Coordinates of C-alpha atoms in Angstrom, one line a residue:
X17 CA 0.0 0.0 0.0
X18 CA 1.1 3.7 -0.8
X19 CA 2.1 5.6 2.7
X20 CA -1.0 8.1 2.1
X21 CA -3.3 4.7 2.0
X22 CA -1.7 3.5 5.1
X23 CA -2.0 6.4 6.7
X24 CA -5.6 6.9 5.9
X25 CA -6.4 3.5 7.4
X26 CA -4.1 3.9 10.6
X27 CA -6.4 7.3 11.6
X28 CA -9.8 5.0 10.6
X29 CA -8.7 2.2 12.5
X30 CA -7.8 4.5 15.3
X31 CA -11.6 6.2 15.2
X32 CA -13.1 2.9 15.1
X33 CA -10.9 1.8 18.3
X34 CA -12.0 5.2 20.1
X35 CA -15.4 4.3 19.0
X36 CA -15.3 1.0 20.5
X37 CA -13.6 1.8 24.0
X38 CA -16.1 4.5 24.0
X39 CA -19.2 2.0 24.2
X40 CA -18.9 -0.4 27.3
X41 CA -22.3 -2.3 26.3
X42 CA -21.2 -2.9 22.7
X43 CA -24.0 -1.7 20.9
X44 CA -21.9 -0.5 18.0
X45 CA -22.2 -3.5 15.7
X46 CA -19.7 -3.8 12.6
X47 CA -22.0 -1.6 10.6
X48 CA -22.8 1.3 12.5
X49 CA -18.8 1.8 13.0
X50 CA -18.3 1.6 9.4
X51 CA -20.8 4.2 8.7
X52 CA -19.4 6.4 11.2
X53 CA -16.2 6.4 9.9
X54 CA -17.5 6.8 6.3
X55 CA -16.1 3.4 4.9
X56 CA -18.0 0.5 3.7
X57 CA -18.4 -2.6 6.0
X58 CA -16.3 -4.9 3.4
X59 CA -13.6 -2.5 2.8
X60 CA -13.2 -1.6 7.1
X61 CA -13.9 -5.4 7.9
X62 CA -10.7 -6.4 5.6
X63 CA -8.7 -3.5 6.7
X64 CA -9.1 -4.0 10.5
X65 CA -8.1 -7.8 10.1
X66 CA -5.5 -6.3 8.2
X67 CA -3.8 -4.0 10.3
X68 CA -5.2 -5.6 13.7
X69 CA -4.7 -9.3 12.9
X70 CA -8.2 -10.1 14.6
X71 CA -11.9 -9.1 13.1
X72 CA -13.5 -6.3 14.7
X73 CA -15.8 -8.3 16.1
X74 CA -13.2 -10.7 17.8
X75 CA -11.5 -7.0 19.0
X76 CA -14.9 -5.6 21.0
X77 CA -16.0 -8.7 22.6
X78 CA -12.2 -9.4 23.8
X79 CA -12.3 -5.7 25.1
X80 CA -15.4 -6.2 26.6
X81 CA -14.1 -9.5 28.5
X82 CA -11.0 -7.9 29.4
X83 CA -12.9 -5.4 31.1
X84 CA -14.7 -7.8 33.1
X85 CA -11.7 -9.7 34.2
X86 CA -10.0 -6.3 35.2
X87 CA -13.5 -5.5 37.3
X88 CA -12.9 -9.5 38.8
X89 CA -9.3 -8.3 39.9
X90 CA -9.9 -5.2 41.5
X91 CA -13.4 -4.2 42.2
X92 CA -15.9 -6.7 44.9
X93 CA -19.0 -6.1 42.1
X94 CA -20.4 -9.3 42.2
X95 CA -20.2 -11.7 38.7
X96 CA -23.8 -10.2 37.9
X97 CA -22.7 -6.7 38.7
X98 CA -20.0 -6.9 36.4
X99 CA -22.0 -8.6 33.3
X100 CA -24.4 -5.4 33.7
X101 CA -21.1 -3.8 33.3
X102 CA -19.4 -5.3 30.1
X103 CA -23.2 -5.3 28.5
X104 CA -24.0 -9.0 28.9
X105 CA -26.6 -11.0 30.8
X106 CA -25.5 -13.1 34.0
X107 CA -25.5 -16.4 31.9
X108 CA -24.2 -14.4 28.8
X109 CA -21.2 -13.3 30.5
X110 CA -20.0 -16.5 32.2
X111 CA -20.8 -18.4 29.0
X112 CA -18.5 -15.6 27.0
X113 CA -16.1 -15.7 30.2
X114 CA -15.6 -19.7 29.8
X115 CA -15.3 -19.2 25.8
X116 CA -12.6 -16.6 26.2
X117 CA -10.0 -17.3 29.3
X118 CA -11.2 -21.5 30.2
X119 CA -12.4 -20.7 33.3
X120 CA -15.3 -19.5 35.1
X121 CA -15.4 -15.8 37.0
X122 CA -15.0 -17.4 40.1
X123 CA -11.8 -19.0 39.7
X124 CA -10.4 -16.3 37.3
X125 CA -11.4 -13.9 40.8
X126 CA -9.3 -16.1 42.6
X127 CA -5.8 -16.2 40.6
X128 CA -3.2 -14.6 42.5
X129 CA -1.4 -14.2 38.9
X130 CA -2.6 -13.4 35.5
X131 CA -1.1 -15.5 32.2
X132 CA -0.2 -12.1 30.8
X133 CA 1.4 -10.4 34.4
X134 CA 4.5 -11.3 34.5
X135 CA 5.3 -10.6 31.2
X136 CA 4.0 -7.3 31.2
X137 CA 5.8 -6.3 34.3
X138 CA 8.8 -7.6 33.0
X139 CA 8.3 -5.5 29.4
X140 CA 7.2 -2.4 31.1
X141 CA 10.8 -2.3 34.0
X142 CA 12.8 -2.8 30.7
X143 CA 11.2 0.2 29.1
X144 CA 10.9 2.4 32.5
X145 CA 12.9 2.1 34.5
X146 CA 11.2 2.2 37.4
X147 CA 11.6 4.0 40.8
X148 CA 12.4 1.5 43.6
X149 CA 9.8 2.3 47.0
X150 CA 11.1 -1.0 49.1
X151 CA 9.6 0.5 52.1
X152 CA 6.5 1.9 50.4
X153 CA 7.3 5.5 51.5
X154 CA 6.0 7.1 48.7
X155 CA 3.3 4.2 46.9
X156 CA 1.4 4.0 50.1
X157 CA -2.6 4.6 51.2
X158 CA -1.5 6.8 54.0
X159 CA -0.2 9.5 51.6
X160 CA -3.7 9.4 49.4
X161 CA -6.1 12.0 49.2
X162 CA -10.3 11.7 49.0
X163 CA -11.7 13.6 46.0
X164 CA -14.7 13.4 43.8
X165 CA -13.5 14.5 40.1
X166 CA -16.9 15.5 38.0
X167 CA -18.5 14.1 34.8
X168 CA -15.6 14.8 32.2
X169 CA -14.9 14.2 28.5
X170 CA -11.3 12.8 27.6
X171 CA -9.8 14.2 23.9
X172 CA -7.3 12.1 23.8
X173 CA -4.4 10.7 21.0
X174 CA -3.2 7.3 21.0
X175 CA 0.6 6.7 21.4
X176 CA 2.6 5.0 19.0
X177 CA 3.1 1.4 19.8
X178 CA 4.9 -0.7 17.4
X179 CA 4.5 -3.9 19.9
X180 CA 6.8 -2.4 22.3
X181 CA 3.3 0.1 24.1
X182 CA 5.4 1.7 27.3
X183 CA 8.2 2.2 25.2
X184 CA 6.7 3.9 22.6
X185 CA 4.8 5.5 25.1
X186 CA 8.4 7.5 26.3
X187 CA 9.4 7.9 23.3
X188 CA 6.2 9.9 21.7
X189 CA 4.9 11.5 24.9
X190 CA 6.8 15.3 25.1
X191 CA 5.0 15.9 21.4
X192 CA 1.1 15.3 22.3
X193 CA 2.0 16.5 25.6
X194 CA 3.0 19.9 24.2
X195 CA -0.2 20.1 22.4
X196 CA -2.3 19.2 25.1
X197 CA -0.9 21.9 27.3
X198 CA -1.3 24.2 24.3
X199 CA -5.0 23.7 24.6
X200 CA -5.2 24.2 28.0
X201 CA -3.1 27.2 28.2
X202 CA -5.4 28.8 24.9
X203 CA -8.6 27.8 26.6
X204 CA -7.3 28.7 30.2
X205 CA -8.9 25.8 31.5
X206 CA -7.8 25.6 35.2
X207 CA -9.2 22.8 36.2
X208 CA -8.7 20.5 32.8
X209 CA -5.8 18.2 33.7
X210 CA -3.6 16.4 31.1
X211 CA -3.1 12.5 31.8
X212 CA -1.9 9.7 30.3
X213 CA -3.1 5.1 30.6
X214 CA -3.8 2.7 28.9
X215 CA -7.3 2.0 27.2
X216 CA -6.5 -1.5 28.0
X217 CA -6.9 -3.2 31.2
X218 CA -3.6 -4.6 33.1
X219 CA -2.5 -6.6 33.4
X220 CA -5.7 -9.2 31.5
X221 CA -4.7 -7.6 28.0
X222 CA -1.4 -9.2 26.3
X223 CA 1.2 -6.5 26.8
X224 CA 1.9 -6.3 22.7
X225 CA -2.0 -5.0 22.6
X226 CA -1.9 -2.9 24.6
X227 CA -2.4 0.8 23.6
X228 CA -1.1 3.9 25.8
X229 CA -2.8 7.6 25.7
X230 CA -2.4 11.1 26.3
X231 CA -4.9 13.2 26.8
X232 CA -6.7 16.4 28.1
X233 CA -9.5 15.6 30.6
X234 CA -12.5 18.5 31.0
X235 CA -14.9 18.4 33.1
X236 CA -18.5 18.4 31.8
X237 CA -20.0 21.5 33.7
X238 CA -22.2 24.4 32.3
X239 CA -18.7 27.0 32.6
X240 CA -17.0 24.6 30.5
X241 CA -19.2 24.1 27.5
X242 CA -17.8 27.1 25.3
X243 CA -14.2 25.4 26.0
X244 CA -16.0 21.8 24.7
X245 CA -17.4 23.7 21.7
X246 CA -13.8 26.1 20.9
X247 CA -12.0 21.8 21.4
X248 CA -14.5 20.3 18.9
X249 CA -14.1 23.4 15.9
X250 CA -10.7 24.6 16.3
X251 CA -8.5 21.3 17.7
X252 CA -9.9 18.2 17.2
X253 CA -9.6 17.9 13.8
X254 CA -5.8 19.7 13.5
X255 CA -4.3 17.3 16.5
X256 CA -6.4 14.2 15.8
X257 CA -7.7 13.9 19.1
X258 CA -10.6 11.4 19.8
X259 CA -12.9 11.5 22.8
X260 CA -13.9 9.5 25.5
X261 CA -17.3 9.8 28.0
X262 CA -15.7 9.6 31.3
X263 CA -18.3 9.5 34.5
X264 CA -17.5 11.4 37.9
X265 CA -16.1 9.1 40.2
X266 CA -14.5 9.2 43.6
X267 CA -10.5 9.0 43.6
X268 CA -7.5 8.2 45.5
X269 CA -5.1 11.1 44.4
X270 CA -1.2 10.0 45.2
X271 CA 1.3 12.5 44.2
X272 CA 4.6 11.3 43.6
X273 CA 7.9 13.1 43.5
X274 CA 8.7 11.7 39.9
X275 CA 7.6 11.7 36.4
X276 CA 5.3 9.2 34.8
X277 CA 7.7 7.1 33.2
X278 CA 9.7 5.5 36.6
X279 CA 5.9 6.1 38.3
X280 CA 4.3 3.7 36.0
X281 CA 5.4 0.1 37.2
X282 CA 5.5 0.8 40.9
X283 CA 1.4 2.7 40.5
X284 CA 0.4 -0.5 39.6
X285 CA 2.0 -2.5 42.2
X286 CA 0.5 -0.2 44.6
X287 CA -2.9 -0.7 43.2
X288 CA -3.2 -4.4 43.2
X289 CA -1.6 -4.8 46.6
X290 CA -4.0 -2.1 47.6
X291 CA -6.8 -3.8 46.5
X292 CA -6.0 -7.5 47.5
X293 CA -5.0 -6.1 50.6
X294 CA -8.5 -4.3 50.9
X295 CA -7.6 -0.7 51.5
X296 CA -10.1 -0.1 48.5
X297 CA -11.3 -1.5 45.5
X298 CA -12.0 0.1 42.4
X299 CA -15.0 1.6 40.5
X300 CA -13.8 1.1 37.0
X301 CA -10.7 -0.1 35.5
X302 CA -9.2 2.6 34.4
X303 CA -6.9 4.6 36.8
X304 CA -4.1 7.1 34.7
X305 CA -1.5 9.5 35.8
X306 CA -1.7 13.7 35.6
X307 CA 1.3 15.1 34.2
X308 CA 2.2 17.8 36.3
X309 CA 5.9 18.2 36.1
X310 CA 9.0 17.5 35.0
X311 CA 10.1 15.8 38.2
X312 CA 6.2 15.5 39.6
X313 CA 3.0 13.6 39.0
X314 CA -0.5 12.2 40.5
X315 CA -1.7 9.1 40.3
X316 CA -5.6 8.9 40.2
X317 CA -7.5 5.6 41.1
X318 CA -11.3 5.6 40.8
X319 CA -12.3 3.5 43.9
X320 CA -15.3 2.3 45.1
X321 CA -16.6 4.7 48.0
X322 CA -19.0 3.1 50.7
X323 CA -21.4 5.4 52.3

Protein backbone atom coordinates (compact mmCIF):
# COMPACT_ATOMS: atom_id res chain seq x y z
CA UNK A 1 0.00 0.00 0.00
CA UNK A 2 1.09 3.74 -0.78
CA UNK A 3 2.09 5.58 2.73
CA UNK A 4 -0.95 8.07 2.08
CA UNK A 5 -3.35 4.67 2.02
CA UNK A 6 -1.66 3.49 5.10
CA UNK A 7 -1.97 6.42 6.75
CA UNK A 8 -5.56 6.93 5.88
CA UNK A 9 -6.43 3.53 7.35
CA UNK A 10 -4.10 3.95 10.61
CA UNK A 11 -6.44 7.25 11.58
CA UNK A 12 -9.76 5.05 10.59
CA UNK A 13 -8.72 2.24 12.53
CA UNK A 14 -7.85 4.46 15.29
CA UNK A 15 -11.61 6.24 15.19
CA UNK A 16 -13.09 2.94 15.10
CA UNK A 17 -10.93 1.84 18.31
CA UNK A 18 -11.96 5.21 20.10
CA UNK A 19 -15.37 4.26 19.04
CA UNK A 20 -15.27 1.04 20.53
CA UNK A 21 -13.57 1.80 24.03
CA UNK A 22 -16.13 4.54 23.98
CA UNK A 23 -19.24 1.96 24.25
CA UNK A 24 -18.87 -0.38 27.31
CA UNK A 25 -22.25 -2.27 26.31
CA UNK A 26 -21.15 -2.95 22.66
CA UNK A 27 -23.98 -1.72 20.92
CA UNK A 28 -21.85 -0.51 18.04
CA UNK A 29 -22.16 -3.47 15.69
CA UNK A 30 -19.67 -3.81 12.60
CA UNK A 31 -22.05 -1.57 10.57
CA UNK A 32 -22.80 1.28 12.50
CA UNK A 33 -18.79 1.76 12.98
CA UNK A 34 -18.28 1.55 9.45
CA UNK A 35 -20.79 4.18 8.74
CA UNK A 36 -19.43 6.36 11.18
CA UNK A 37 -16.21 6.40 9.87
CA UNK A 38 -17.46 6.76 6.30
CA UNK A 39 -16.13 3.43 4.94
CA UNK A 40 -18.03 0.51 3.66
CA UNK A 41 -18.42 -2.59 6.05
CA UNK A 42 -16.27 -4.92 3.44
CA UNK A 43 -13.58 -2.48 2.82
CA UNK A 44 -13.25 -1.56 7.08
CA UNK A 45 -13.94 -5.36 7.93
CA UNK A 46 -10.69 -6.44 5.62
CA UNK A 47 -8.67 -3.52 6.68
CA UNK A 48 -9.13 -3.96 10.49
CA UNK A 49 -8.13 -7.80 10.14
CA UNK A 50 -5.45 -6.35 8.19
CA UNK A 51 -3.82 -4.00 10.27
CA UNK A 52 -5.22 -5.58 13.74
CA UNK A 53 -4.74 -9.26 12.88
CA UNK A 54 -8.20 -10.06 14.60
CA UNK A 55 -11.92 -9.14 13.14
CA UNK A 56 -13.48 -6.32 14.67
CA UNK A 57 -15.82 -8.25 16.10
CA UNK A 58 -13.22 -10.66 17.76
CA UNK A 59 -11.53 -7.02 19.03
CA UNK A 60 -14.94 -5.65 21.01
CA UNK A 61 -15.95 -8.73 22.60
CA UNK A 62 -12.19 -9.36 23.81
CA UNK A 63 -12.25 -5.69 25.14
CA UNK A 64 -15.42 -6.18 26.64
CA UNK A 65 -14.13 -9.47 28.54
CA UNK A 66 -10.97 -7.90 29.37
CA UNK A 67 -12.94 -5.40 31.10
CA UNK A 68 -14.73 -7.83 33.05
CA UNK A 69 -11.70 -9.72 34.19
CA UNK A 70 -10.03 -6.27 35.16
CA UNK A 71 -13.54 -5.45 37.29
CA UNK A 72 -12.91 -9.52 38.85
CA UNK A 73 -9.29 -8.26 39.92
CA UNK A 74 -9.87 -5.17 41.48
CA UNK A 75 -13.35 -4.16 42.18
CA UNK A 76 -15.94 -6.72 44.90
CA UNK A 77 -18.97 -6.07 42.09
CA UNK A 78 -20.35 -9.35 42.19
CA UNK A 79 -20.18 -11.69 38.67
CA UNK A 80 -23.75 -10.18 37.89
CA UNK A 81 -22.72 -6.65 38.65
CA UNK A 82 -20.04 -6.87 36.37
CA UNK A 83 -21.99 -8.57 33.30
CA UNK A 84 -24.43 -5.44 33.69
CA UNK A 85 -21.11 -3.82 33.32
CA UNK A 86 -19.40 -5.33 30.09
CA UNK A 87 -23.17 -5.25 28.55
CA UNK A 88 -23.97 -9.01 28.88
CA UNK A 89 -26.59 -11.03 30.84
CA UNK A 90 -25.55 -13.09 34.03
CA UNK A 91 -25.54 -16.38 31.94
CA UNK A 92 -24.24 -14.45 28.78
CA UNK A 93 -21.23 -13.30 30.50
CA UNK A 94 -20.03 -16.50 32.25
CA UNK A 95 -20.78 -18.37 29.00
CA UNK A 96 -18.48 -15.59 26.95
CA UNK A 97 -16.05 -15.74 30.17
CA UNK A 98 -15.62 -19.74 29.75
CA UNK A 99 -15.25 -19.19 25.78
CA UNK A 100 -12.57 -16.61 26.17
CA UNK A 101 -10.04 -17.32 29.32
CA UNK A 102 -11.21 -21.54 30.23
CA UNK A 103 -12.41 -20.71 33.30
CA UNK A 104 -15.34 -19.49 35.10
CA UNK A 105 -15.43 -15.80 36.95
CA UNK A 106 -15.00 -17.39 40.09
CA UNK A 107 -11.84 -19.03 39.74
CA UNK A 108 -10.39 -16.25 37.33
CA UNK A 109 -11.42 -13.89 40.80
CA UNK A 110 -9.28 -16.13 42.59
CA UNK A 111 -5.83 -16.23 40.61
CA UNK A 112 -3.25 -14.60 42.52
CA UNK A 113 -1.40 -14.23 38.91
CA UNK A 114 -2.58 -13.40 35.50
CA UNK A 115 -1.05 -15.54 32.18
CA UNK A 116 -0.18 -12.07 30.80
CA UNK A 117 1.44 -10.38 34.37
CA UNK A 118 4.49 -11.35 34.46
CA UNK A 119 5.26 -10.56 31.16
CA UNK A 120 4.05 -7.30 31.23
CA UNK A 121 5.83 -6.30 34.30
CA UNK A 122 8.78 -7.59 33.01
CA UNK A 123 8.28 -5.49 29.38
CA UNK A 124 7.15 -2.44 31.06
CA UNK A 125 10.80 -2.34 33.96
CA UNK A 126 12.76 -2.80 30.73
CA UNK A 127 11.19 0.20 29.13
CA UNK A 128 10.95 2.36 32.48
CA UNK A 129 12.89 2.14 34.48
CA UNK A 130 11.19 2.16 37.38
CA UNK A 131 11.58 3.99 40.76
CA UNK A 132 12.38 1.55 43.56
CA UNK A 133 9.82 2.27 46.98
CA UNK A 134 11.12 -0.98 49.11
CA UNK A 135 9.60 0.52 52.06
CA UNK A 136 6.51 1.92 50.44
CA UNK A 137 7.26 5.50 51.47
CA UNK A 138 5.98 7.12 48.68
CA UNK A 139 3.30 4.15 46.86
CA UNK A 140 1.45 3.99 50.14
CA UNK A 141 -2.56 4.58 51.19
CA UNK A 142 -1.53 6.77 53.97
CA UNK A 143 -0.24 9.48 51.55
CA UNK A 144 -3.65 9.41 49.38
CA UNK A 145 -6.11 11.99 49.20
CA UNK A 146 -10.26 11.68 49.01
CA UNK A 147 -11.68 13.60 46.01
CA UNK A 148 -14.67 13.42 43.76
CA UNK A 149 -13.52 14.49 40.07
CA UNK A 150 -16.95 15.47 37.97
CA UNK A 151 -18.48 14.15 34.78
CA UNK A 152 -15.57 14.80 32.17
CA UNK A 153 -14.88 14.21 28.48
CA UNK A 154 -11.28 12.83 27.61
CA UNK A 155 -9.82 14.19 23.87
CA UNK A 156 -7.29 12.10 23.79
CA UNK A 157 -4.37 10.73 21.02
CA UNK A 158 -3.19 7.33 20.95
CA UNK A 159 0.63 6.66 21.36
CA UNK A 160 2.57 4.97 18.95
CA UNK A 161 3.09 1.39 19.79
CA UNK A 162 4.90 -0.69 17.37
CA UNK A 163 4.45 -3.91 19.94
CA UNK A 164 6.81 -2.36 22.34
CA UNK A 165 3.32 0.09 24.14
CA UNK A 166 5.40 1.72 27.26
CA UNK A 167 8.18 2.24 25.24
CA UNK A 168 6.67 3.89 22.60
CA UNK A 169 4.77 5.50 25.13
CA UNK A 170 8.42 7.48 26.29
CA UNK A 171 9.42 7.91 23.25
CA UNK A 172 6.23 9.94 21.69
CA UNK A 173 4.86 11.55 24.89
CA UNK A 174 6.76 15.28 25.12
CA UNK A 175 5.03 15.85 21.40
CA UNK A 176 1.05 15.26 22.27
CA UNK A 177 2.03 16.47 25.59
CA UNK A 178 2.97 19.90 24.17
CA UNK A 179 -0.21 20.11 22.44
CA UNK A 180 -2.34 19.17 25.07
CA UNK A 181 -0.93 21.92 27.31
CA UNK A 182 -1.31 24.20 24.29
CA UNK A 183 -5.00 23.70 24.61
CA UNK A 184 -5.16 24.20 27.99
CA UNK A 185 -3.11 27.18 28.20
CA UNK A 186 -5.38 28.81 24.88
CA UNK A 187 -8.61 27.82 26.59
CA UNK A 188 -7.30 28.74 30.22
CA UNK A 189 -8.91 25.85 31.55
CA UNK A 190 -7.79 25.62 35.24
CA UNK A 191 -9.23 22.77 36.23
CA UNK A 192 -8.66 20.50 32.83
CA UNK A 193 -5.80 18.17 33.68
CA UNK A 194 -3.60 16.41 31.12
CA UNK A 195 -3.08 12.54 31.78
CA UNK A 196 -1.90 9.72 30.28
CA UNK A 197 -3.06 5.12 30.62
CA UNK A 198 -3.76 2.66 28.92
CA UNK A 199 -7.32 2.03 27.17
CA UNK A 200 -6.52 -1.49 28.04
CA UNK A 201 -6.87 -3.19 31.22
CA UNK A 202 -3.59 -4.60 33.14
CA UNK A 203 -2.53 -6.57 33.43
CA UNK A 204 -5.73 -9.15 31.48
CA UNK A 205 -4.70 -7.62 28.04
CA UNK A 206 -1.36 -9.15 26.29
CA UNK A 207 1.21 -6.49 26.81
CA UNK A 208 1.86 -6.26 22.73
CA UNK A 209 -1.96 -4.95 22.58
CA UNK A 210 -1.93 -2.90 24.63
CA UNK A 211 -2.44 0.79 23.56
CA UNK A 212 -1.14 3.86 25.75
CA UNK A 213 -2.75 7.62 25.69
CA UNK A 214 -2.36 11.08 26.29
CA UNK A 215 -4.92 13.20 26.83
CA UNK A 216 -6.71 16.35 28.08
CA UNK A 217 -9.53 15.64 30.58
CA UNK A 218 -12.50 18.48 31.03
CA UNK A 219 -14.93 18.44 33.11
CA UNK A 220 -18.51 18.41 31.81
CA UNK A 221 -20.00 21.46 33.69
CA UNK A 222 -22.23 24.40 32.33
CA UNK A 223 -18.66 27.01 32.65
CA UNK A 224 -17.02 24.64 30.50
CA UNK A 225 -19.20 24.12 27.49
CA UNK A 226 -17.83 27.15 25.28
CA UNK A 227 -14.16 25.40 26.04
CA UNK A 228 -16.00 21.75 24.68
CA UNK A 229 -17.44 23.72 21.69
CA UNK A 230 -13.78 26.06 20.90
CA UNK A 231 -12.00 21.83 21.38
CA UNK A 232 -14.51 20.34 18.86
CA UNK A 233 -14.15 23.35 15.87
CA UNK A 234 -10.74 24.57 16.28
CA UNK A 235 -8.54 21.34 17.70
CA UNK A 236 -9.92 18.24 17.17
CA UNK A 237 -9.57 17.92 13.80
CA UNK A 238 -5.76 19.68 13.49
CA UNK A 239 -4.29 17.34 16.48
CA UNK A 240 -6.45 14.19 15.84
CA UNK A 241 -7.66 13.95 19.10
CA UNK A 242 -10.61 11.40 19.83
CA UNK A 243 -12.89 11.49 22.81
CA UNK A 244 -13.88 9.49 25.46
CA UNK A 245 -17.34 9.79 27.98
CA UNK A 246 -15.66 9.57 31.27
CA UNK A 247 -18.31 9.47 34.51
CA UNK A 248 -17.52 11.37 37.86
CA UNK A 249 -16.06 9.11 40.24
CA UNK A 250 -14.49 9.15 43.57
CA UNK A 251 -10.45 8.99 43.58
CA UNK A 252 -7.51 8.19 45.52
CA UNK A 253 -5.13 11.08 44.42
CA UNK A 254 -1.22 9.97 45.18
CA UNK A 255 1.27 12.52 44.25
CA UNK A 256 4.57 11.32 43.55
CA UNK A 257 7.88 13.12 43.46
CA UNK A 258 8.68 11.72 39.94
CA UNK A 259 7.60 11.73 36.36
CA UNK A 260 5.35 9.19 34.82
CA UNK A 261 7.65 7.12 33.17
CA UNK A 262 9.75 5.54 36.62
CA UNK A 263 5.89 6.08 38.33
CA UNK A 264 4.27 3.70 36.01
CA UNK A 265 5.39 0.07 37.20
CA UNK A 266 5.48 0.81 40.93
CA UNK A 267 1.37 2.70 40.46
CA UNK A 268 0.44 -0.54 39.56
CA UNK A 269 1.99 -2.50 42.19
CA UNK A 270 0.51 -0.18 44.63
CA UNK A 271 -2.88 -0.75 43.24
CA UNK A 272 -3.20 -4.43 43.22
CA UNK A 273 -1.56 -4.80 46.60
CA UNK A 274 -4.04 -2.09 47.56
CA UNK A 275 -6.80 -3.80 46.47
CA UNK A 276 -5.97 -7.53 47.54
CA UNK A 277 -5.04 -6.14 50.63
CA UNK A 278 -8.47 -4.27 50.90
CA UNK A 279 -7.57 -0.69 51.55
CA UNK A 280 -10.05 -0.11 48.48
CA UNK A 281 -11.33 -1.45 45.51
CA UNK A 282 -11.96 0.06 42.35
CA UNK A 283 -15.01 1.62 40.54
CA UNK A 284 -13.83 1.12 37.02
CA UNK A 285 -10.69 -0.09 35.54
CA UNK A 286 -9.22 2.64 34.37
CA UNK A 287 -6.93 4.60 36.83
CA UNK A 288 -4.13 7.14 34.74
CA UNK A 289 -1.48 9.51 35.78
CA UNK A 290 -1.71 13.66 35.60
CA UNK A 291 1.35 15.10 34.22
CA UNK A 292 2.16 17.81 36.35
CA UNK A 293 5.87 18.24 36.09
CA UNK A 294 8.97 17.50 35.04
CA UNK A 295 10.08 15.81 38.18
CA UNK A 296 6.23 15.45 39.65
CA UNK A 297 3.00 13.58 38.99
CA UNK A 298 -0.45 12.25 40.48
CA UNK A 299 -1.68 9.07 40.32
CA UNK A 300 -5.61 8.86 40.22
CA UNK A 301 -7.55 5.59 41.08
CA UNK A 302 -11.33 5.64 40.77
CA UNK A 303 -12.27 3.51 43.93
CA UNK A 304 -15.31 2.27 45.05
CA UNK A 305 -16.62 4.74 47.96
CA UNK A 306 -19.03 3.07 50.66
CA UNK A 307 -21.38 5.44 52.35
Amino acid sequence: MKTSTINHWERKIQFAIALSHDDPFGELDLKKVAGLINESTGNFSHMFVKMMKEPYIHFTKRRRLEAGAGYLRHSDFSIGQISELCGYTHSGFTKAFRDQYNQAPVSFRNQLYLPNEEHTLARTKIAATPHEDPRQQIFTPSRTEDLRLPDAILYYNILPSNNDPVRGMVAYMNIYQQQLYAIKNSLSLPDAIVITGTLDIVPVTSYNKLMMYVGLLVPRLKAYDMAHLQIRLSFQEPFGLFTRQVAGSHYKKLPVPMNFVPAGLPMYEFINNSCRAGYFKMSSNHFFISLTGMNHCEIYVPWQKRY
